[in-house]
Amino acid sequence: MKNKWLFIGALSGFLCIALGAFAAHGLASILDEKALEWIDTGLKYQMFHTIALIGLGFFQIANQTQNPPACRAKAFAIIGGSWTLGIVLFSGSLYLLALGASKALVWLTPIGGTAFLVGWAALMFISIKGRNNK
């Protein structure tokens, strides 16, 4: 795969648009207001992190020509992996809860939110680390 973060971002963007359209046109008359709010929240967080994943993919491509240190590749993996996990757990749990899945899934939502935060913290870390190396 040429760039997995671009691929995952594109896949996530596709699914975000597909689910958003399905929710707006197919589920709006079936689900209650609270369930539709859960889907809306999941879609917002998914799209924010989809855009971030695409940006990460482009940044990774730009960095490949500059022979980045191996630790930068690990940081990209942590950032992208955390954001992807956050999409699956945070947004995914909200979608499933809205569609009537077990309320036990509510515990996945904050774990997904924490995964989002880990990705952003890792991005801050490599941004600071990169400046100190110059």
mmCIF file of C-alpha atoms in Angstrom, residues 31-41 94 97-99 103:
data_model
loop_
_atom_site.group_PDB
_atom_site.id
_atom_site.type_symbol
_atom_site.label_atom_id
_atom_site.label_comp_id
_atom_site.label_asym_id
_atom_site.label_seq_id
_atom_site.Cartn_x
_atom_site.Cartn_y
_atom_site.Cartn_z
ATOM 1 C CA LEU A 31 -34.901 6.605 15.082
ATOM 2 C CA ASP A 32 -35.711 8.967 17.923
ATOM 3 C CA GLU A 33 -34.041 12.355 18.344
ATOM 4 C CA LYS A 34 -31.436 11.081 20.846
ATOM 5 C CA ALA A 35 -30.322 8.282 18.510
ATOM 6 C CA LEU A 36 -29.984 10.738 15.627
ATOM 7 C CA GLU A 37 -27.907 13.027 17.872
ATOM 8 C CA TRP A 38 -25.569 10.102 18.645
ATOM 9 C CA ILE A 39 -25.135 9.445 14.945
ATOM 10 C CA ASP A 40 -24.524 13.147 14.304
ATOM 11 C CA THR A 41 -21.876 13.296 17.047
ATOM 12 C CA LEU A 94 -22.272 5.793 19.040
ATOM 13 C CA LEU A 97 -25.921 2.524 20.373
ATOM 14 C CA ALA A 98 -28.146 4.623 18.111
ATOM 15 C CA LEU A 99 -29.153 1.495 16.211
ATOM 16 C CA LYS A 103 -25.938 -0.261 26.416
#
